[in-house]
Amino acid sequence: MTLEAPKLLTMLRDMIMIREFEELAMKLRAAGKIYGVVHPCSGQEAVAVGVCACLTNSDRITSTHRGHGHCIAKGADIRRMMAELFGRVDGYCKGKGGSMHIADFAIGMLGANGVVGAGLPMAAGAALAAQLDGKGDVAVCFFGDGAVTEGEFHEALNISAVWKLPIVFVCENNLYASNNAIAVQHHITAVAPHAAGYGMPGVAVDGNDVLAVHQAASTAVARARAGQGPSLIECNTYRWYFHSMHDKPPPETRPADEVALWKSRDPIPRLSNDLMARGLLSPAALQQMRAQVERELQAAVTFADNSPFPGVADLLTDMYAPDAART
Amino acid sequence: MTLEAPKLLTMLRDMIMIREFEELAMKLRAAGKIYGVVHPCSGQEAVAVGVCACLTNSDRITSTHRGHGHCIAKGADIRRMMAELFGRVDGYCKGKGGSMHIADFAIGMLGANGVVGAGLPMAAGAALAAQLDGKGDVAVCFFGDGAVTEGEFHEALNISAVWKLPIVFVCENNLYASNNAIAVQHHITAVAPHAAGYGMPGVAVDGNDVLAVHQAASTAVARARAGQGPSLIECNTYRWYFHSMHDKPPPETRPADEVALWKSRDPIPRLSNDLMARGLLSPAALQQMRAQVERELQAAVTFADNSPFPGVADLLTDMYAPDAART
Amino acid sequence: MREISFAKALDEAVAEEMRRDAKVITMGTDFTGDPIKEFGPDRVRFTPISESVMTGMGLGAAASGYRPIINWRSVTFCFVAMDQIINQASKVRYMFGGQADFPVTYRCGTGSGMGMAAQHSQSPHSLWMHIAGLKIILPSTPADAKGLLKSAIRDNNPVVSFECSRLNPITGPVPDGDHLVPLGVAEVKRAGTDVTVVALGYYVREALAVAEAFALEGISIEVVDPRTLVPLDVDTIHASVRKTGRLVVVDEAPPMCSAAAEIAALIAEDPASFRALKGPVQRVCAAAVPVPYSPPLEQASLPRRGDIVAAIRRVLAAG
Amino acid sequence: MREISFAKALDEAVAEEMRRDAKVITMGTDFTGDPIKEFGPDRVRFTPISESVMTGMGLGAAASGYRPIINWRSVTFCFVAMDQIINQASKVRYMFGGQADFPVTYRCGTGSGMGMAAQHSQSPHSLWMHIAGLKIILPSTPADAKGLLKSAIRDNNPVVSFECSRLNPITGPVPDGDHLVPLGVAEVKRAGTDVTVVALGYYVREALAVAEAFALEGISIEVVDPRTLVPLDVDTIHASVRKTGRLVVVDEAPPMCSAAAEIAALIAEDPASFRALKGPVQRVCAAAVPVPYSPPLEQASLPRRGDIVAAIRRVLAAG
Ligand SMILES: Cc1ncc(C[n+]2csc(CCOP(=O)(O)OP(=O)(O)O)c2C)c(N)n1
Ligand SMILES: Cc1ncc(C[n+]2csc(CCOP(=O)(O)OP(=O)(O)O)c2C)c(N)n1
Ligand SMILES: [Mg+2]
Ligand SMILES: [Mg+2]
C-alpha cells in the first residue's frame, strides 16, 4: 500500500505530538498541575497513529488507562485534553474525568478506561451500531497484553466473531502489565493465536513500525467495512517509562538493556528517516514540525491554565440526561 | 489402555444408575416431590463416568447446573442426593441446596453450580491446593459448551497454564445451551482449539463412548499428576431431553432426526454390548445389575421420604463457621 | 379495561417501543414471546452466555445512536457483568462530563418463593440503589410494569428494571394505548390514615391483602408503592408518614443496607416526618441468609403476611 | 508502643499470619512490602489480571485446606469478580448445608480524596453488607488494621477487608506481639455524653477532630467506630445513642442504602433507642455522584469537617 506524502507527514506529526504531550504531561504531573495518576504511552505512538490513520470521525474507538495517544491519534483537541488533565471546565469532561476518562464522542473517541479490559465490550457495542447502520463504519478497540487475561477480552472476541461485527481488536503488547513481565500473565506470550479459537484473522506486527501497523490495520479495517467481520492485531511494542506516576516517577524495574534496546527502536526517527530517505521530508521541515508541535502544546497549557476550575455548584450536573423521554 | 473387568462393570453400573436416577428425578419433579428446577443429563452419562473413573476421593471436581451425573460418578450416596432433591434434612445440604447445589466435600465433589462457568475458578483453586500439597492429586471441572462463552472459562485456562496447575477441563459439548444451538454461541463450534492459545493439550473425543472418554481423561489426569499442567478435553455428546423442567417437561424444540440420531448413539448399550462381545457380561448379569440399580433407587426414595423437612429453627444455622479462629 | 398478565405487560412494553422507534433493539440469551418474528434477527439478538460483554455492548450501542434493551434474564446472571454496571454504566455520563447519553435498559427477573435456591432467588435491587448513576424501577402490577418499562426504554439514561418473577402469571387491568408511567412517581395503592406501609414489588400485593384485613377491624392502612427506586419519590413517602405517624416497610431483600433501611433512614432524618412518628419504624424483610431450597425454610426466609400484621400491630401499640 | 503506618500494619498482619500458619497463602497482581522474599513464590502468587478466577480460586483452595488471602488491590477491580463474591463466596457455606468452611480473606483498597476519579475512588462497603454471608472489616487506625486483618485471616469464613487508601501513610501506635482485634466488636474511640457520632474508616479521624473542637465549647461528643461492618456491633451503637439521645453517622459512601442508612434505621426501629432520641438522626455522606476528578469538585463530593459540625449542630438544636 502506498500512502500519500501529506498522510505520512500527518502520521509523523501525530507521533511527535503524542511523544511530546506525554513528556509534558509527566512534567506537569510532577509540578502538581495534573492530579491523580498519569500513564504515559511514550514509545508506543506508532500503534495509535498507524491504526487511527485508517479511520474517519464516524468510526469509533475505545481506549485504556494509557489513552492519551489514542485520543490524539483520533484527532482530539489537545487544548481540551490538557484542560481535562488540569481539572478545568474547558476540559473534555469539564474536569470530571481526568487522564483515565478522557473522551471525545464527537470524533468517535468513546473514552479511556481505568478498568483493564472494560473498553472491549463497549467497542463491540459501537461495532453493533455500525453494523446496524450499514454505512461501512467500524469500531476499533485498543487494549494491552494484560487485558487478554480478563474474561471480557474473550467474550468480546467471541460475540464479534459470531455476529461478524465490523471491529478491529488492537492489542498493544508492551511485554508488561504494571510491574509484571508478560510471562507472569501468559504461558504463550503471543496474543494473536487466540484469534484462531474464534475463527478470525490474527496477526502480529512490529508495533514500532507505524507503516507496518497501518498496513495491518488497513487490511483489518477494510475487511470490517466490507462486512467480513472482526480481526485481531497484536502490535509488539514497549513503553519507554514506568507504568504510572503520581507526584514523582517511580524507579525503573525492568532490565536496562531491554529498555535500551527498545529505545533504539524508536518509531519516530524510524518514520522520519524513512521519509527523508524518500525525499518527502527535509531536516528543516522536521525542525519546523517539531517547533509547531511545541507551540501547540504551549498554547494548550495556556488554554488549560486560563480555564477555571469547576464550581461546586456543578457537582450534581451531568448526572442524568435531562430529557427523560424522546418523542 | 486395558481396563480390568470389575472396573468396566462399575462404569456400566454407574452409567445405568445416572440414567435411571434422571428418569426417576423427572417423574418425581412432575409429581411434586422435588421442587424448583431439574436439569437431567440423560444421554451424557459417559462423560461423567469416563472421567471420574480416573479419580480418587482426594481428587476434586466441580460441576454445573446439570450435575447429578457428576455426583454419582464421583461416588456420592444416592440416598442423600435424593433426600436433598426432596428438600429434607438428610440431604447433602440438609435441604438448603437442592438440585443445583448438591455437593459432597468428603469425596471431593465441590458442588454443582447454578451459574454457567462459575465452577471453573473454584476447580482451579482446588488444583492450586493439590499443587501445593504435592501429593499428585488433581482437580477436574465439568462445564458445558455454553460456559466457553463466559470469560471465567478463559481466565481459568490461562492461570492454570501459567501456573501449570494439575487440572483437567472437561467440556460437555452437547450442541446446545438452553434452547440455543451451538452456532448461536460460537463461530468455531469446536471447543478444543481454544487450548492452543494457552499452550495446553486440547483434544476432542466421542463423548458417548465411555472408553474413549476414559482414555483421554487418563492421559490428561496422568499429565496433571506428573506436574505437567492442565489439559482441555472436549466431549461431544447430546442431552436426550429438554434443558430443564419445572412441574412439567417442556416441548422438544430440536430437530427430531437429530434427537433420534443421538439416541441411537446411547452410551449405555454401547458399553454393555461391547462387554458382552468380550464375554465380560451376560444378559442375565446385566439384568441383575439393572434390578440392583432399581432397588437402590427405590431405597433412596424411601430414605428421602422418611427424612423430615428442616425445621424453621434451622433457618439461620450453617451461615457462618462456628469457630471464629483456629489456633 | 383489559386484564393481562405481568409477563405479557412487559412483553407488550418492549414490542410497542420497538414498533415506535427503530433504534430500539434487544439482546439476551432468550426471550419471552416471539419478538424475532415481528422485528427480525437484526433487532432481536440471541447472544452467547456472555453477560459482561452484552452489558457493555449496551453502553457502546447506546452511545452510538441505539436504544438497547439488554435482558439478563435472572438477576443472578448479571453479577458476572458488574464491572460494566458499577464501573461503567453508572458512571459514564458523569465522568465524561455529560458528553453523551446512554439510553440503555437492563432487564432482569428477581425474587424467591419458587424453590430455586440461593443463587436463583435474589432480590438485590438495594445494591443498585447505592450506586449513584442508575435509574431503577420495580413494578408491582401489570399496568405499572408496562408503563414503567416503556418509560425506561424512552429514558436517555441507563435504567435497570427489576421484574419480580412471582408476579409474572398475575393478571391485572392495563389501560389501552400508549400507557406510560413516569419514572420517579410513587403511587398510593390504598389510602389510609393509621399506618403507612411502604411495600416493594411482590409485597405490595401482600400489604394490600393485610390492609384489607385490618380494615375489618376499623384500622386504616395506607399502602405506598414507590414503583421507581431511583429516583425515589421521597415526598410521597414523607407525606404519608406525616399523616399516619406510623411506618412499616416491607421488602423481599435482607434488611441490612436495603431499600427498607433507606426508607426508614429518610423518615428518621427528616425533622417533620420524625416529629410525626408516634413510635419506632418497622422493617419487614427477608432473613439475612441465602434463600434456602427446601420449601418450609424458603417460606420462613421470606416476609410473611403474619410478619406484616405483627409489625403493624407493633407500630400501633407504640403510640 | 511502636508507631507504624496503616500500610505497614496491614503488611505485618499478613506476614505474621503467614509465619504462623503454613496454610496461609496470598495472591494478587502486586504486593506491598516484599513477601515473596520471606515466603517464596509458592505461597505468594503474582496473578494474571483475572480477578474473577482469582476470587473463585480463593474459595476452591479454602475448601481444600488452605487459607488464601486474595488481594484485589483497588476495590474497583473486584467488580469483574462479583459473581464469585455474590453468587458463590457469600452463599457456599449455607447452600451446601455447612459441609465445608471457606477461610478466605479478600483485601481491597477503597476511598477517594486523591484525584483518582470516578472508577478509582469508590467506597462500596455497603453493597457487601447487604449480601448475607460475608464478614466485613473496615479499620480506621493502624492498630485496628493489624488486629482485624489478623483475625480475618484466622476466621473460617470469607471476610472482606476494606482498607481506606488515604489512611495508608498515617501512623499510630500498634501493640507488640500477637495483636488481635476480634471481629464484631465496635470501639468507642472517644467517650462523650451529648451526641453520638458513628464514623467509618477515614472519617473516624475526622469525627475525632471535630469532637476535639466541640469539647472546647463544652459539648461532649462520643465517637463510635464499628470497625467490623458484618457482624455489626449493634449493642454498642444502641448503648451510645440511648445515652446521648443524638445520632450523626459519617461515611464516605453515598447515602442511599448505605451503612449510614442501616445505622439510622437500626436506631429508628429499636424502641429503647427511638425513645431516647431527642431529634432526627443525621447522615453525613458523600454526594450521590461518581467521584469527580477535579480537586475542588472531589472535595465537594466528600463529607467535610464542616458538614459533620453542621450535622452535630442540627441534632443539638433539635432537642
Ligand atoms: C480489572 C483491573 N484489574 C487491575 C487493574 C490495575 N491495573 C491498571 S493498568 C494494569 C496493567 C495493564 O497492563 P496492560 O493491559 O498490558 O496495559 P499497559 O499498562 O501495559 O499499557 C493493571 C493491573 C485495573 N485497572 N483493572
Ligand atoms: C452466567 C449465567 N448466565 C445464564 C445462565 C442461564 N443458563 C442456565 S444453563 C444455561 C445453558 C448452559 O449451556 P451449557 O453450558 O452448554 O450447558 P448445558 O445446559 O448444555 O449442559 C443457561 C444460559 C446461567 N445459569 N448463568
Ligand atoms: Mg502491557
Ligand atoms: Mg450445552
CSV table of C-alpha atoms in Angstrom, one decimal, chain D residues 75-312:
chain,number,residue,atom,x,y,z
D,75,VAL,CA,-11.9,-2.4,45.1
D,76,THR,CA,-12.6,-1.2,41.6
D,77,PHE,CA,-11.1,-4.3,40.2
D,78,CYS,CA,-13.2,-6.7,42.2
D,79,PHE,CA,-16.4,-5.8,40.3
D,80,VAL,CA,-15.3,-8.1,37.5
D,81,ALA,CA,-15.4,-10.8,40.1
D,82,MET,CA,-18.8,-10.1,41.6
D,83,ASP,CA,-20.3,-13.4,40.5
D,84,GLN,CA,-17.7,-15.2,42.6
D,85,ILE,CA,-18.5,-12.9,45.5
D,86,ILE,CA,-22.2,-12.6,45.4
D,87,ASN,CA,-23.3,-15.9,43.9
D,88,GLN,CA,-20.5,-18.0,45.4
D,89,ALA,CA,-18.5,-16.7,48.4
D,90,SER,CA,-21.4,-15.4,50.3
D,91,LYS,CA,-23.6,-18.5,49.7
D,92,VAL,CA,-21.3,-21.5,49.6
D,93,ARG,CA,-21.3,-22.4,53.2
D,94,TYR,CA,-25.0,-22.1,53.8
D,95,MET,CA,-26.3,-23.5,50.5
D,96,PHE,CA,-24.1,-26.6,50.9
D,97,GLY,CA,-25.5,-27.1,54.4
D,98,GLY,CA,-22.4,-26.2,56.2
D,99,GLN,CA,-20.4,-29.1,54.8
D,100,ALA,CA,-17.2,-27.1,54.4
D,101,ASP,CA,-15.6,-24.0,55.7
D,102,PHE,CA,-14.2,-21.3,53.4
D,103,PRO,CA,-11.5,-19.5,55.2
D,104,VAL,CA,-10.6,-16.9,52.6
D,105,THR,CA,-9.8,-13.2,53.1
D,106,TYR,CA,-10.4,-10.7,50.3
D,107,ARG,CA,-8.5,-7.4,50.6
D,108,CYS,CA,-9.0,-4.2,48.8
D,109,GLY,CA,-8.1,-0.5,48.9
D,110,THR,CA,-11.0,1.9,48.9
D,111,GLY,CA,-11.9,5.6,49.1
D,112,SER,CA,-11.4,8.9,47.4
D,113,GLY,CA,-9.6,12.2,48.0
D,114,MET,CA,-6.6,11.5,45.8
D,115,GLY,CA,-7.6,12.8,42.4
D,116,MET,CA,-8.1,9.3,41.1
D,117,ALA,CA,-11.6,10.0,39.5
D,118,ALA,CA,-14.8,8.0,39.4
D,119,GLN,CA,-13.6,4.4,38.9
D,120,HIS,CA,-10.7,4.5,41.4
D,121,SER,CA,-12.3,6.4,44.3
D,122,GLN,CA,-15.1,4.0,45.4
D,123,SER,CA,-16.2,3.2,48.9
D,124,PRO,CA,-18.7,0.4,48.2
D,125,HIS,CA,-18.6,-1.5,51.6
D,126,SER,CA,-22.4,-1.0,51.9
D,127,LEU,CA,-23.0,-3.2,48.9
D,128,TRP,CA,-21.3,-6.1,50.6
D,129,MET,CA,-23.1,-5.5,53.8
D,130,HIS,CA,-26.4,-6.1,52.0
D,131,ILE,CA,-25.3,-9.5,50.8
D,132,ALA,CA,-25.9,-12.0,53.6
D,133,GLY,CA,-22.9,-14.3,54.2
D,134,LEU,CA,-19.8,-12.2,54.1
D,135,LYS,CA,-18.0,-10.8,57.1
D,136,ILE,CA,-16.6,-7.3,56.6
D,137,ILE,CA,-14.0,-5.2,58.3
D,138,LEU,CA,-13.2,-1.5,57.8
D,139,PRO,CA,-10.4,-0.4,60.1
D,140,SER,CA,-9.6,3.3,60.9
D,141,THR,CA,-6.2,3.0,62.7
D,142,PRO,CA,-3.0,1.1,62.3
D,143,ALA,CA,-3.7,-1.0,65.4
D,144,ASP,CA,-7.2,-1.9,64.2
D,145,ALA,CA,-5.9,-2.6,60.7
D,146,LYS,CA,-3.4,-5.1,62.0
D,147,GLY,CA,-5.6,-6.7,64.6
D,148,LEU,CA,-8.7,-7.0,62.5
D,149,LEU,CA,-6.8,-8.3,59.4
D,150,LYS,CA,-5.1,-11.0,61.6
D,151,SER,CA,-8.5,-12.0,63.0
D,152,ALA,CA,-9.9,-12.1,59.4
D,153,ILE,CA,-7.2,-14.4,58.2
D,154,ARG,CA,-7.9,-16.7,61.1
D,155,ASP,CA,-11.6,-16.6,60.6
D,156,ASN,CA,-13.1,-19.7,59.0
D,157,ASN,CA,-15.4,-17.7,56.8
D,158,PRO,CA,-15.0,-15.4,53.8
D,159,VAL,CA,-14.0,-12.0,55.1
D,160,VAL,CA,-13.7,-8.8,53.0
D,161,SER,CA,-11.2,-6.3,54.3
D,162,PHE,CA,-11.8,-2.7,53.1
D,163,GLU,CA,-8.7,-0.7,53.5
D,164,CYS,CA,-9.0,3.0,53.0
D,165,SER,CA,-6.1,4.2,50.8
D,166,ARG,CA,-6.0,7.6,52.4
D,167,LEU,CA,-5.1,6.0,55.7
D,168,ASN,CA,-2.1,4.2,54.3
D,169,PRO,CA,0.6,6.7,55.2
D,170,ILE,CA,-1.0,7.6,58.6
D,171,THR,CA,0.9,6.3,61.6
D,172,GLY,CA,-0.3,5.3,65.0
D,173,PRO,CA,0.6,3.1,68.0
D,174,VAL,CA,0.4,-0.7,67.5
D,175,PRO,CA,0.8,-3.1,70.3
D,176,ASP,CA,3.7,-5.5,70.1
D,177,GLY,CA,3.2,-9.2,69.8
D,178,ASP,CA,0.2,-11.1,68.5
D,179,HIS,CA,-2.2,-8.2,68.4
D,180,LEU,CA,-5.7,-9.3,67.6
D,181,VAL,CA,-8.9,-7.3,67.4
D,182,PRO,CA,-11.9,-9.6,67.5
D,183,LEU,CA,-14.4,-9.3,64.6
D,184,GLY,CA,-17.8,-7.9,65.5
D,185,VAL,CA,-16.7,-5.6,68.3
D,186,ALA,CA,-17.0,-1.8,67.9
D,187,GLU,CA,-14.8,0.6,69.7
D,188,VAL,CA,-15.8,3.9,71.4
D,189,LYS,CA,-12.9,5.9,70.1
D,190,ARG,CA,-13.9,8.8,72.3
D,191,ALA,CA,-16.4,8.8,75.1
D,192,GLY,CA,-19.0,11.5,75.3
D,193,THR,CA,-22.4,12.3,76.6
D,194,ASP,CA,-24.1,14.8,74.3
D,195,VAL,CA,-24.0,13.4,70.8
D,196,THR,CA,-23.1,10.0,69.3
D,197,VAL,CA,-21.1,10.2,66.1
D,198,VAL,CA,-20.8,6.8,64.4
D,199,ALA,CA,-18.0,7.2,61.9
D,200,LEU,CA,-16.5,4.8,59.4
D,201,GLY,CA,-13.0,4.3,58.1
D,202,TYR,CA,-11.2,7.5,57.3
D,203,TYR,CA,-14.0,9.6,58.9
D,204,VAL,CA,-13.2,8.3,62.4
D,205,ARG,CA,-10.2,10.7,62.4
D,206,GLU,CA,-12.4,13.5,61.1
D,207,ALA,CA,-15.0,12.9,63.7
D,208,LEU,CA,-12.4,12.8,66.4
D,209,ALA,CA,-11.0,16.1,65.2
D,210,VAL,CA,-14.5,17.6,65.2
D,211,ALA,CA,-15.2,16.2,68.7
D,212,GLU,CA,-12.0,17.8,70.0
D,213,ALA,CA,-13.2,21.2,68.7
D,214,PHE,CA,-16.6,20.8,70.3
D,215,ALA,CA,-15.0,19.9,73.6
D,216,LEU,CA,-13.7,23.4,73.7
D,217,GLU,CA,-17.3,24.6,73.6
D,218,GLY,CA,-18.1,22.2,76.4
D,219,ILE,CA,-20.0,19.9,74.1
D,220,SER,CA,-19.2,16.2,74.6
D,221,ILE,CA,-19.2,14.0,71.5
D,222,GLU,CA,-19.0,10.3,71.7
D,223,VAL,CA,-17.2,8.8,68.6
D,224,VAL,CA,-18.1,5.2,67.9
D,225,ASP,CA,-16.1,3.2,65.3
D,226,PRO,CA,-17.9,0.0,64.3
D,227,ARG,CA,-14.6,-1.4,62.9
D,228,THR,CA,-16.4,-4.5,61.7
D,229,LEU,CA,-19.4,-4.0,59.5
D,230,VAL,CA,-20.6,-7.6,59.5
D,231,PRO,CA,-21.3,-8.7,62.1
D,232,LEU,CA,-22.1,-5.2,63.2
D,233,ASP,CA,-21.9,-4.5,66.9
D,234,VAL,CA,-25.4,-3.2,67.2
D,235,ASP,CA,-25.3,-3.2,71.0
D,236,THR,CA,-22.5,-0.6,71.3
D,237,ILE,CA,-24.3,1.7,68.9
D,238,HIS,CA,-27.6,1.4,70.7
D,239,ALA,CA,-26.0,1.9,74.1
D,240,SER,CA,-24.3,5.1,72.9
D,241,VAL,CA,-27.5,6.5,71.4
D,242,ARG,CA,-29.5,5.6,74.4
D,243,LYS,CA,-27.1,7.6,76.5
D,244,THR,CA,-26.7,10.7,74.2
D,245,GLY,CA,-30.1,10.8,72.5
D,246,ARG,CA,-28.5,12.2,69.4
D,247,LEU,CA,-27.0,10.4,66.4
D,248,VAL,CA,-24.9,11.5,63.5
D,249,VAL,CA,-23.5,8.9,61.1
D,250,VAL,CA,-20.5,9.8,58.9
D,251,ASP,CA,-19.4,7.8,55.9
D,252,GLU,CA,-17.5,8.2,52.6
D,253,ALA,CA,-20.2,6.5,50.5
D,254,PRO,CA,-23.3,7.9,49.0
D,255,PRO,CA,-26.2,7.8,51.5
D,256,MET,CA,-28.8,5.7,49.7
D,257,CYS,CA,-29.0,2.1,51.1
D,258,SER,CA,-25.7,2.7,52.8
D,259,ALA,CA,-24.1,1.7,56.1
D,260,ALA,CA,-25.2,5.1,57.3
D,261,ALA,CA,-28.8,4.3,56.3
D,262,GLU,CA,-28.6,1.0,58.1
D,263,ILE,CA,-27.3,2.5,61.4
D,264,ALA,CA,-30.0,5.2,61.2
D,265,ALA,CA,-32.6,2.5,60.6
D,266,LEU,CA,-31.4,0.4,63.5
D,267,ILE,CA,-31.9,3.3,65.8
D,268,ALA,CA,-35.3,4.2,64.3
D,269,GLU,CA,-36.7,0.7,64.7
D,270,ASP,CA,-35.5,-0.1,68.2
D,271,PRO,CA,-38.0,1.0,70.8
D,272,ALA,CA,-35.5,2.0,73.5
D,273,SER,CA,-33.1,3.8,71.2
D,274,PHE,CA,-36.0,5.5,69.4
D,275,ARG,CA,-37.5,6.7,72.7
D,276,ALA,CA,-34.1,8.1,73.7
D,277,LEU,CA,-33.8,10.2,70.5
D,278,LYS,CA,-34.1,13.9,71.1
D,279,GLY,CA,-34.5,14.7,67.5
D,280,PRO,CA,-33.9,13.3,64.0
D,281,VAL,CA,-30.8,11.4,63.2
D,282,GLN,CA,-28.4,12.9,60.6
D,283,ARG,CA,-26.3,11.2,57.9
D,284,VAL,CA,-23.2,12.9,56.6
D,285,CYS,CA,-22.3,11.1,53.4
D,286,ALA,CA,-20.7,11.6,50.1
D,287,ALA,CA,-22.7,13.2,47.3
D,288,ALA,CA,-24.6,10.7,45.2
D,289,VAL,CA,-22.3,11.1,42.2
D,290,PRO,CA,-19.3,9.1,40.8
D,291,VAL,CA,-16.4,10.8,42.4
D,292,PRO,CA,-15.2,13.7,40.2
D,293,TYR,CA,-11.6,14.2,39.3
D,294,SER,CA,-11.1,17.9,39.6
D,295,PRO,CA,-9.9,18.7,43.2
D,296,PRO,CA,-12.5,21.3,44.1
D,297,LEU,CA,-15.3,19.0,42.9
D,298,GLU,CA,-13.8,16.0,44.5
D,299,GLN,CA,-13.6,17.8,47.8
D,300,ALA,CA,-17.1,19.0,47.5
D,301,SER,CA,-18.3,15.4,46.8
D,302,LEU,CA,-16.8,14.2,50.1
D,303,PRO,CA,-18.1,14.7,53.6
D,304,ARG,CA,-16.1,17.6,55.1
D,305,ARG,CA,-15.5,18.5,58.7
D,306,GLY,CA,-17.8,21.5,58.2
D,307,ASP,CA,-20.6,19.0,57.2
D,308,ILE,CA,-20.0,17.0,60.4
D,309,VAL,CA,-20.0,20.1,62.5
D,310,ALA,CA,-23.3,21.3,60.9
D,311,ALA,CA,-24.9,18.0,61.4
D,312,ILE,CA,-23.9,17.9,65.1
